[in-house]
Structure formats: C-alpha cells, structure tokens
mmCIF file of C-alpha atoms in Angstrom:
data_model
loop_
_atom_site.group_PDB
_atom_site.id
_atom_site.type_symbol
_atom_site.label_atom_id
_atom_site.label_comp_id
_atom_site.label_asym_id
_atom_site.label_seq_id
_atom_site.Cartn_x
_atom_site.Cartn_y
_atom_site.Cartn_z
ATOM 1 C CA UNK A 25 51.275 -3.760 -83.139
ATOM 2 C CA UNK A 26 52.858 -1.345 -80.394
ATOM 3 C CA UNK A 27 50.746 0.928 -77.435
ATOM 4 C CA UNK A 28 51.337 4.435 -76.659
ATOM 5 C CA UNK A 29 50.915 5.852 -73.474
ATOM 6 C CA UNK A 30 47.294 7.524 -72.255
ATOM 7 C CA UNK A 31 46.884 11.028 -72.400
ATOM 8 C CA UNK A 32 48.360 10.974 -76.233
ATOM 9 C CA UNK A 33 45.052 9.320 -77.776
ATOM 10 C CA UNK A 34 43.991 12.644 -80.131
ATOM 11 C CA UNK A 35 40.203 11.815 -80.146
ATOM 12 C CA UNK A 36 39.409 14.394 -76.698
ATOM 13 C CA UNK A 37 41.230 16.973 -77.792
ATOM 14 C CA UNK A 38 40.033 20.419 -78.250
ATOM 15 C CA UNK A 39 40.848 23.187 -80.922
ATOM 16 C CA UNK A 40 44.556 24.818 -80.362
ATOM 17 C CA UNK A 41 42.173 28.187 -80.070
ATOM 18 C CA UNK A 42 41.289 28.580 -76.220
ATOM 19 C CA UNK A 43 38.605 31.744 -77.131
ATOM 20 C CA UNK A 44 37.081 32.985 -80.777
ATOM 21 C CA UNK A 45 39.860 36.945 -80.438
ATOM 22 C CA UNK A 46 41.881 35.239 -83.030
ATOM 23 C CA UNK A 47 38.908 34.370 -85.363
ATOM 24 C CA UNK A 48 37.961 37.316 -85.285
ATOM 25 C CA UNK A 49 40.931 39.270 -85.555
ATOM 26 C CA UNK A 50 41.573 37.064 -88.583
ATOM 27 C CA UNK A 51 38.474 38.732 -89.871
ATOM 28 C CA UNK A 52 38.636 42.423 -88.996
ATOM 29 C CA UNK A 53 42.126 42.058 -90.974
ATOM 30 C CA UNK A 54 40.464 40.484 -94.194
ATOM 31 C CA UNK A 55 38.011 43.426 -93.491
ATOM 32 C CA UNK A 56 39.756 46.526 -93.078
ATOM 33 C CA UNK A 57 43.626 45.355 -95.337
ATOM 34 C CA UNK A 58 44.569 44.677 -98.110
ATOM 35 C CA UNK A 59 44.148 41.019 -99.414
ATOM 36 C CA UNK A 60 48.715 40.475 -99.927
ATOM 37 C CA UNK A 61 49.221 42.033 -96.285
ATOM 38 C CA UNK A 62 46.521 39.245 -94.952
ATOM 39 C CA UNK A 63 48.357 36.878 -96.730
ATOM 40 C CA UNK A 64 52.238 37.495 -95.005
ATOM 41 C CA UNK A 65 50.421 37.491 -91.566
ATOM 42 C CA UNK A 66 49.404 34.201 -92.765
ATOM 43 C CA UNK A 67 52.316 32.405 -94.091
ATOM 44 C CA UNK A 68 54.165 34.386 -90.520
ATOM 45 C CA UNK A 69 50.966 32.592 -88.516
ATOM 46 C CA UNK A 70 51.618 29.596 -89.895
ATOM 47 C CA UNK A 71 55.425 29.473 -89.615
ATOM 48 C CA UNK A 72 55.224 30.205 -85.805
ATOM 49 C CA UNK A 73 52.782 26.862 -85.438
ATOM 50 C CA UNK A 74 55.173 25.095 -87.178
ATOM 51 C CA UNK A 75 58.321 26.112 -85.587
ATOM 52 C CA UNK A 76 56.162 26.125 -82.455
ATOM 53 C CA UNK A 77 53.911 23.139 -82.425
ATOM 54 C CA UNK A 78 55.316 19.622 -82.342
ATOM 55 C CA UNK A 79 53.044 17.234 -82.458
ATOM 56 C CA UNK A 80 51.303 18.849 -85.608
ATOM 57 C CA UNK A 81 55.086 19.056 -87.193
ATOM 58 C CA UNK A 82 55.672 15.240 -86.672
ATOM 59 C CA UNK A 83 51.838 14.076 -87.951
ATOM 60 C CA UNK A 84 52.775 16.179 -91.517
ATOM 61 C CA UNK A 85 56.417 14.242 -91.660
ATOM 62 C CA UNK A 86 54.502 10.994 -90.224
ATOM 63 C CA UNK A 87 51.664 11.092 -93.191
ATOM 64 C CA UNK A 88 53.940 12.675 -95.948
ATOM 65 C CA UNK A 89 56.549 9.600 -95.074
ATOM 66 C CA UNK A 90 53.835 7.034 -95.495
ATOM 67 C CA UNK A 91 52.305 8.524 -98.719
ATOM 68 C CA UNK A 92 55.763 8.940 -100.741
ATOM 69 C CA UNK A 93 55.426 4.887 -99.569
ATOM 70 C CA UNK A 94 52.290 4.220 -100.972
ATOM 71 C CA UNK A 95 53.411 6.179 -103.883
ATOM 72 C CA UNK A 96 57.201 6.958 -104.672
ATOM 73 C CA UNK A 97 56.152 9.420 -107.172
ATOM 74 C CA UNK A 98 55.430 12.052 -104.457
ATOM 75 C CA UNK A 99 58.842 12.635 -103.830
ATOM 76 C CA UNK A 100 59.529 15.264 -100.509
ATOM 77 C CA UNK A 101 59.066 15.612 -97.434
ATOM 78 C CA UNK A 102 57.228 19.917 -96.877
ATOM 79 C CA UNK A 103 55.588 20.167 -93.767
ATOM 80 C CA UNK A 104 55.619 23.467 -93.939
ATOM 81 C CA UNK A 105 53.564 23.804 -97.187
ATOM 82 C CA UNK A 106 50.900 21.657 -95.308
ATOM 83 C CA UNK A 107 50.837 23.606 -92.026
ATOM 84 C CA UNK A 108 50.830 26.550 -94.267
ATOM 85 C CA UNK A 109 47.929 25.694 -96.376
ATOM 86 C CA UNK A 110 46.242 24.370 -93.478
ATOM 87 C CA UNK A 111 46.373 27.957 -91.920
ATOM 88 C CA UNK A 112 45.422 29.643 -95.468
ATOM 89 C CA UNK A 113 42.296 27.572 -95.676
ATOM 90 C CA UNK A 114 41.320 29.120 -92.480
ATOM 91 C CA UNK A 115 42.273 32.713 -93.642
ATOM 92 C CA UNK A 116 39.668 31.066 -96.837
ATOM 93 C CA UNK A 117 37.143 30.064 -94.742
ATOM 94 C CA UNK A 118 36.966 32.899 -92.704
ATOM 95 C CA UNK A 119 36.196 35.095 -96.268
ATOM 96 C CA UNK A 120 33.663 32.439 -98.120
ATOM 97 C CA UNK A 121 31.217 32.831 -95.173
ATOM 98 C CA UNK A 122 31.912 36.403 -94.823
ATOM 99 C CA UNK A 123 32.588 37.606 -98.339
ATOM 100 C CA UNK A 124 31.777 34.480 -100.498
ATOM 101 C CA UNK A 125 33.038 32.807 -102.930
ATOM 102 C CA UNK A 126 32.112 34.315 -106.774
ATOM 103 C CA UNK A 127 29.921 31.172 -108.095
ATOM 104 C CA UNK A 128 32.046 31.355 -110.933
ATOM 105 C CA UNK A 129 35.223 30.752 -109.311
ATOM 106 C CA UNK A 130 33.560 27.362 -108.167
ATOM 107 C CA UNK A 131 34.582 24.589 -110.726
ATOM 108 C CA UNK A 132 32.529 21.753 -111.018
ATOM 109 C CA UNK A 133 33.671 18.057 -112.503
ATOM 110 C CA UNK A 134 31.816 15.757 -114.628
ATOM 111 C CA UNK A 135 30.760 13.704 -111.737
ATOM 112 C CA UNK A 136 27.480 13.837 -109.803
ATOM 113 C CA UNK A 137 26.648 17.181 -108.921
ATOM 114 C CA UNK A 138 23.463 17.538 -111.220
ATOM 115 C CA UNK A 139 21.971 14.084 -110.007
ATOM 116 C CA UNK A 140 21.972 15.145 -106.754
ATOM 117 C CA UNK A 141 20.793 18.523 -107.714
ATOM 118 C CA UNK A 142 18.017 17.285 -109.582
ATOM 119 C CA UNK A 143 17.050 14.577 -106.778
ATOM 120 C CA UNK A 144 16.713 17.725 -103.827
ATOM 121 C CA UNK A 145 14.595 19.217 -106.489
ATOM 122 C CA UNK A 146 12.748 16.484 -106.425
ATOM 123 C CA UNK A 147 11.936 16.608 -102.913
ATOM 124 C CA UNK A 148 14.874 13.338 -101.881
ATOM 125 C CA UNK A 149 17.388 13.713 -99.558
ATOM 126 C CA UNK A 150 20.437 12.841 -99.386
ATOM 127 C CA UNK A 151 23.565 11.601 -97.036
ATOM 128 C CA UNK A 152 26.424 13.643 -97.174
ATOM 129 C CA UNK A 153 30.191 12.403 -96.617
ATOM 130 C CA UNK A 154 32.912 15.255 -95.960
ATOM 131 C CA UNK A 155 36.544 14.472 -95.157
ATOM 132 C CA UNK A 156 38.722 17.284 -93.826
ATOM 133 C CA UNK A 157 40.746 17.348 -96.636
ATOM 134 C CA UNK A 158 40.353 20.153 -98.795
ATOM 135 C CA UNK A 159 37.704 22.678 -97.775
ATOM 136 C CA UNK A 160 33.893 21.044 -98.373
ATOM 137 C CA UNK A 161 32.286 23.606 -96.760
ATOM 138 C CA UNK A 162 32.703 25.322 -99.619
ATOM 139 C CA UNK A 163 29.147 23.601 -100.338
ATOM 140 C CA UNK A 164 27.674 24.352 -97.445
ATOM 141 C CA UNK A 165 27.979 28.712 -98.000
ATOM 142 C CA UNK A 166 26.667 28.099 -101.505
ATOM 143 C CA UNK A 167 23.786 26.064 -100.438
ATOM 144 C CA UNK A 168 22.917 29.328 -98.548
ATOM 145 C CA UNK A 169 23.291 31.310 -101.837
ATOM 146 C CA UNK A 170 20.870 29.534 -103.808
ATOM 147 C CA UNK A 171 23.378 29.180 -106.409
ATOM 148 C CA UNK A 172 23.524 25.650 -107.382
ATOM 149 C CA UNK A 173 20.748 25.092 -109.685
ATOM 150 C CA UNK A 174 18.730 24.070 -106.457
ATOM 151 C CA UNK A 175 15.013 25.779 -106.457
ATOM 152 C CA UNK A 176 13.869 25.774 -103.018
ATOM 153 C CA UNK A 177 15.238 26.391 -99.371
ATOM 154 C CA UNK A 178 16.073 22.582 -98.284
ATOM 155 C CA UNK A 179 16.997 21.621 -95.042
ATOM 156 C CA UNK A 180 20.778 20.706 -93.667
ATOM 157 C CA UNK A 181 20.950 18.594 -90.442
ATOM 158 C CA UNK A 182 25.917 19.273 -90.499
ATOM 159 C CA UNK A 183 27.059 16.784 -87.761
ATOM 160 C CA UNK A 184 30.165 18.098 -86.176
ATOM 161 C CA UNK A 185 31.747 17.654 -82.971
ATOM 162 C CA UNK A 186 31.159 21.127 -80.904
ATOM 163 C CA UNK A 187 33.389 20.186 -78.548
ATOM 164 C CA UNK A 188 36.472 19.980 -81.101
ATOM 165 C CA UNK A 189 35.002 22.706 -82.712
ATOM 166 C CA UNK A 190 32.968 25.609 -80.235
ATOM 167 C CA UNK A 191 35.293 28.523 -80.831
ATOM 168 C CA UNK A 192 35.759 28.953 -84.453
ATOM 169 C CA UNK A 193 31.871 27.579 -84.380
ATOM 170 C CA UNK A 194 30.667 30.734 -82.243
ATOM 171 C CA UNK A 195 33.041 33.336 -84.325
ATOM 172 C CA UNK A 196 32.016 32.011 -87.128
ATOM 173 C CA UNK A 197 28.511 32.282 -86.096
ATOM 174 C CA UNK A 198 28.370 35.733 -85.083
ATOM 175 C CA UNK A 199 29.908 36.674 -88.903
ATOM 176 C CA UNK A 200 27.144 34.960 -90.210
ATOM 177 C CA UNK A 201 24.123 33.604 -88.318
ATOM 178 C CA UNK A 202 23.546 30.713 -91.129
ATOM 179 C CA UNK A 203 26.478 28.534 -90.017
ATOM 180 C CA UNK A 204 25.665 26.842 -87.218
ATOM 181 C CA UNK A 205 22.195 26.640 -88.258
ATOM 182 C CA UNK A 206 21.245 23.110 -87.463
ATOM 183 C CA UNK A 207 24.202 21.708 -86.633
ATOM 184 C CA UNK A 208 24.252 18.335 -84.214
ATOM 185 C CA UNK A 209 26.553 17.506 -81.820
ATOM 186 C CA UNK A 210 28.424 13.863 -83.154
ATOM 187 C CA UNK A 211 28.714 12.969 -79.992
ATOM 188 C CA UNK A 212 25.790 12.891 -78.528
ATOM 189 C CA UNK A 213 23.501 10.604 -80.496
ATOM 190 C CA UNK A 214 20.094 10.012 -78.873
ATOM 191 C CA UNK A 215 17.070 8.720 -80.528
ATOM 192 C CA UNK A 216 15.439 11.907 -80.586
ATOM 193 C CA UNK A 217 18.984 13.234 -82.797
ATOM 194 C CA UNK A 218 18.365 10.056 -85.143
ATOM 195 C CA UNK A 219 14.694 10.970 -85.596
ATOM 196 C CA UNK A 220 15.352 14.838 -86.248
ATOM 197 C CA UNK A 221 18.262 13.277 -88.964
ATOM 198 C CA UNK A 222 15.648 11.408 -90.356
ATOM 199 C CA UNK A 223 12.947 14.269 -90.710
ATOM 200 C CA UNK A 224 15.662 16.053 -92.654
ATOM 201 C CA UNK A 225 16.166 13.391 -95.302
ATOM 202 C CA UNK A 226 11.976 12.769 -95.975
ATOM 203 C CA UNK A 227 11.692 17.018 -95.898
ATOM 204 C CA UNK A 228 13.891 16.957 -99.083
ATOM 205 C CA UNK A 229 16.697 17.821 -97.667
ATOM 206 C CA UNK A 230 21.354 16.864 -96.224
ATOM 207 C CA UNK A 231 22.511 15.533 -93.256
ATOM 208 C CA UNK A 232 26.726 16.074 -93.919
ATOM 209 C CA UNK A 233 29.352 14.286 -91.672
ATOM 210 C CA UNK A 234 33.071 13.794 -92.165
ATOM 211 C CA UNK A 235 34.336 10.438 -92.988
ATOM 212 C CA UNK A 236 37.776 10.434 -91.815
ATOM 213 C CA UNK A 237 37.157 11.281 -87.842
ATOM 214 C CA UNK A 238 36.511 9.111 -85.273
ATOM 215 C CA UNK A 239 34.824 10.595 -82.021
ATOM 216 C CA UNK A 240 35.884 11.918 -78.228
ATOM 217 C CA UNK A 241 34.286 7.801 -76.980
ATOM 218 C CA UNK A 242 37.743 6.457 -76.593
ATOM 219 C CA UNK A 243 34.986 3.081 -76.601
ATOM 220 C CA UNK A 244 33.685 4.032 -79.814
ATOM 221 C CA UNK A 245 33.734 1.248 -82.852
ATOM 222 C CA UNK A 246 35.151 1.238 -85.498
ATOM 223 C CA UNK A 247 35.605 0.076 -89.157
ATOM 224 C CA UNK A 248 39.028 -0.878 -90.489
ATOM 225 C CA UNK A 249 39.770 -0.123 -94.387
ATOM 226 C CA UNK A 250 43.194 -0.002 -95.739
ATOM 227 C CA UNK A 251 44.330 3.645 -96.129
ATOM 228 C CA UNK A 252 47.493 4.692 -97.984
ATOM 229 C CA UNK A 253 48.583 0.472 -97.962
ATOM 230 C CA UNK A 254 48.358 0.660 -93.763
ATOM 231 C CA UNK A 255 45.219 -0.570 -91.861
ATOM 232 C CA UNK A 256 43.317 3.002 -90.243
ATOM 233 C CA UNK A 257 40.837 3.157 -87.897
ATOM 234 C CA UNK A 258 36.957 4.962 -89.515
ATOM 235 C CA UNK A 259 34.144 6.375 -87.762
ATOM 236 C CA UNK A 260 31.446 3.510 -87.428
ATOM 237 C CA UNK A 261 28.886 6.042 -86.259
ATOM 238 C CA UNK A 262 29.032 7.321 -89.363
ATOM 239 C CA UNK A 263 28.819 4.735 -91.313
ATOM 240 C CA UNK A 264 25.982 3.531 -89.196
ATOM 241 C CA UNK A 265 24.070 6.529 -90.300
ATOM 242 C CA UNK A 266 24.506 6.110 -93.511
ATOM 243 C CA UNK A 267 22.827 2.868 -94.221
ATOM 244 C CA UNK A 268 20.151 3.664 -91.475
ATOM 245 C CA UNK A 269 19.223 6.370 -93.211
ATOM 246 C CA UNK A 270 19.162 4.709 -96.603
ATOM 247 C CA UNK A 271 19.373 7.927 -98.525
ATOM 248 C CA UNK A 272 21.359 8.225 -101.515
ATOM 249 C CA UNK A 273 25.017 9.232 -99.991
ATOM 250 C CA UNK A 274 27.312 11.684 -101.812
ATOM 251 C CA UNK A 275 31.344 12.096 -100.716
ATOM 252 C CA UNK A 276 31.658 15.883 -101.842
ATOM 253 C CA UNK A 277 34.613 17.234 -101.850
ATOM 254 C CA UNK A 278 36.142 20.624 -101.957
ATOM 255 C CA UNK A 279 39.972 21.762 -103.200
ATOM 256 C CA UNK A 280 41.711 24.861 -103.667
ATOM 257 C CA UNK A 281 42.951 25.257 -106.948
ATOM 258 C CA UNK A 282 47.185 25.382 -105.837
ATOM 259 C CA UNK A 283 48.351 25.043 -102.569
ATOM 260 C CA UNK A 284 49.724 27.853 -100.275
ATOM 261 C CA UNK A 285 48.609 30.888 -102.533
ATOM 262 C CA UNK A 286 45.283 32.248 -102.081
ATOM 263 C CA UNK A 287 43.152 32.375 -104.721
ATOM 264 C CA UNK A 288 39.486 32.338 -104.679
ATOM 265 C CA UNK A 289 39.879 29.418 -107.341
ATOM 266 C CA UNK A 290 38.273 26.056 -106.140
ATOM 267 C CA UNK A 291 37.395 22.597 -107.297
ATOM 268 C CA UNK A 292 34.607 21.044 -106.402
ATOM 269 C CA UNK A 293 33.667 16.751 -106.618
ATOM 270 C CA UNK A 294 30.569 15.052 -105.900
ATOM 271 C CA UNK A 295 30.765 11.575 -106.148
ATOM 272 C CA UNK A 296 27.749 9.398 -105.498
ATOM 273 C CA UNK A 297 28.131 5.889 -103.907
ATOM 274 C CA UNK A 298 28.486 2.779 -105.738
ATOM 275 C CA UNK A 299 27.535 0.269 -102.561
ATOM 276 C CA UNK A 300 24.243 -0.484 -101.320
ATOM 277 C CA UNK A 301 22.651 1.445 -98.526
ATOM 278 C CA UNK A 302 19.405 0.292 -96.494
ATOM 279 C CA UNK A 303 18.048 -2.599 -96.002
ATOM 280 C CA UNK A 304 17.430 -5.407 -93.270
ATOM 281 C CA UNK A 305 19.920 -5.179 -90.053
ATOM 282 C CA UNK A 306 20.681 -8.467 -90.977
ATOM 283 C CA UNK A 307 23.520 -7.524 -94.317
ATOM 284 C CA UNK A 308 24.049 -3.492 -91.936
ATOM 285 C CA UNK A 309 27.485 -4.741 -91.103
ATOM 286 C CA UNK A 310 28.269 -5.976 -94.526
ATOM 287 C CA UNK A 311 26.601 -2.361 -96.564
ATOM 288 C CA UNK A 312 28.818 -0.200 -93.315
ATOM 289 C CA UNK A 313 31.611 -2.048 -94.514
ATOM 290 C CA UNK A 314 31.263 -1.635 -98.400
ATOM 291 C CA UNK A 315 31.208 1.923 -97.819
ATOM 292 C CA UNK A 316 33.454 2.949 -95.933
ATOM 293 C CA UNK A 317 35.776 0.744 -98.246
ATOM 294 C CA UNK A 318 34.729 2.778 -100.875
ATOM 295 C CA UNK A 319 35.226 6.204 -99.157
ATOM 296 C CA UNK A 320 38.346 5.375 -98.222
ATOM 297 C CA UNK A 321 39.459 4.585 -102.010
ATOM 298 C CA UNK A 322 38.195 7.744 -102.555
ATOM 299 C CA UNK A 323 39.788 9.686 -99.995
ATOM 300 C CA UNK A 324 42.818 7.793 -100.989
ATOM 301 C CA UNK A 325 42.584 8.877 -104.729
ATOM 302 C CA UNK A 326 41.899 12.917 -103.766
ATOM 303 C CA UNK A 327 45.301 12.703 -100.958
ATOM 304 C CA UNK A 328 47.277 12.186 -103.815
ATOM 305 C CA UNK A 329 45.867 14.675 -105.662
ATOM 306 C CA UNK A 330 46.085 17.649 -103.146
ATOM 307 C CA UNK A 331 48.973 15.888 -100.328
ATOM 308 C CA UNK A 332 49.274 19.175 -99.234
ATOM 309 C CA UNK A 333 45.631 19.676 -98.287
ATOM 310 C CA UNK A 334 45.329 16.747 -95.438
ATOM 311 C CA UNK A 335 44.498 18.942 -92.334
ATOM 312 C CA UNK A 336 44.097 15.711 -90.218
ATOM 313 C CA UNK A 337 47.100 17.056 -88.008
ATOM 314 C CA UNK A 338 47.427 13.306 -85.687
ATOM 315 C CA UNK A 339 48.536 9.962 -85.954
ATOM 316 C CA UNK A 340 45.009 8.649 -88.702
ATOM 317 C CA UNK A 341 46.291 5.267 -88.237
ATOM 318 C CA UNK A 342 46.167 4.726 -84.043
ATOM 319 C CA UNK A 343 43.422 3.104 -82.916
ATOM 320 C CA UNK A 344 41.300 4.301 -79.774
ATOM 321 C CA UNK A 345 42.995 2.635 -76.129
ATOM 322 C CA UNK A 346 46.691 3.719 -78.392
ATOM 323 C CA UNK A 347 46.634 0.875 -80.922
ATOM 324 C CA UNK A 348 48.281 1.599 -84.121
ATOM 325 C CA UNK A 349 50.964 0.052 -86.310
ATOM 326 C CA UNK A 350 54.385 0.010 -85.589
ATOM 327 C CA UNK A 351 56.240 3.148 -88.205
#
C-alpha cells in the first residue's frame, strides 16, 4: 500500500464547470444547429478537455491499463476515445431531457425489466442501484414520459451529490422542471431523510442511487470488493440503505450503441439482485457485503462489454485517507 498527499483525494471535488452556461449553450446549440455541427463542436471540446485536463487523461489510462491486465482481449489503450465518449454522453443527456429519445429506440434486454414494472404496478416499491458506467438516467427520463408500461404515476427519490453536480442540475432544471424533482443530497442523510426514503418505498415508488461513488466525507466507511482484479472501495451508505429499506433491489444500466458516434439508440438492462436484503440487524453486515459483491461483479461484466463508457475519471481504487494499491 502507498499513501498520496492530502488534497489528492477526489471524493470532495466539485464539477469541472463553475457555471450553468456550458450546459445552457449546449442546449441552445441542440435547438438551433444541425446534429452534424453539434457533433463537430462536441469532438472539439472533447479534444480540448483531453489535452488540458491532465487528471482525466491520466486516470483514463490507469483504468484502461488495469482493464487490459484483467482482460487481455482489451488490447489497446485509447484515453481520447473514453473522454470523447463522455462528452458525447453529456450532450445526449441534455438532449434526452429536453427532447426525449423515442421509446422505440430504447432496447430492453431479456432481463428483469418486466418484473420491476409489474411490481410497481402492484404498488410495491423498489431500490434501484445505478452507476457511472453508461447513462442510467435514460430510465428516469422514460419514467417521466410514462412509456415503460407503468400504469400510474409513481414517486421517485433520487440520491445524488448536490455539491458535485449542482450547476448541471440547475441548468437541467431550468430546461425541464422534472429533472431535480424529489432529489436527496447523499451527503446529508438524516433520520428525516431516511423517513422520506421509506415513505417513497411504502408509496410504491423508486429510490435511486449510484453504487460506485463515495461521498465527500473522507471518514466514510467503505465496503471493499474486488473490481477488475484489485480491491476497490464501495460506498457503505448505499448498501446500508438498501438493506435498511428491505425492498427488492435492482441494478439498472443504460448504454449507447456505439461510443463516439451520437445516435439515439440505446440498450437498457434491468437486473434484479439475488442477494437477500432486509431483516435483523445482526446479519446486516453480511447481507450488505453480499449485495455489494454482486453489484461489483455485475459492474465488472458490463465494463468489459462497454469499456469506453466508464465515466469515473479518478483513481477508482483509492481508499479514503489516501490509501491505495501500489500500481
């Protein structure tokens, strides 16, 4: 193990953009220019970001090298492609919320999506764990359109880090009032917050949070799981909440078909966790670790299928207080 200097941890860093202007400009371009021109601008911005953002370039290379060590079939290191894919995803995320992707362009796989929809139609809530691999917010946008077979309006509580993405959220909320509806700051979980989460589940709704990010609290407890052959920290709080809620838990993933090409054609995966959640406090740690291990394994499998849609531009294997595996 080795240490890094204080201040190098990514957990508390804010988003790169310091205002809402870049997002609003993107929206304006999408509205007034042809798609080919927006594509060209996106690629230019991605190249600029790749050249001048040393950390993103470095961490993209680190991640791809680790992936290649874990899976030798991944033979080439292409950090620019990953950065470009991220830029394309940001643009498409804005486009998705202001001009939703046609339902026919969302391809659901033969998984547990039908079971989740039936569960919601029966008035039973669910706990959803997403990630920063791909763009699972496609499901959130679809839910607002009521096109996924849900027969009634359901409450959705989204746990997110407001400090990290505040400017993006402000901009998107100005374009679509449903964007920040019922969001909960993951860094400010209180008994009242937990009661709100439980109410959402009891009302037959969804509680959604990402399972692959730590909070800005450097003293946060973590669950350690193997990811791409190396120990990695996962948020203790996410899996604690999943077990505390005790509702059926699903992993949801959304991926664009193609990496650096903008195309309104996506793959959705909905996978019901096999790990048992809920029950006596005595067995909670064991259940949490089992759920986290299942999530990490599933994340690992999709990373290998969609390697350039990985949007964690930091040392994913670094633990709080600067501890990390030497590499």
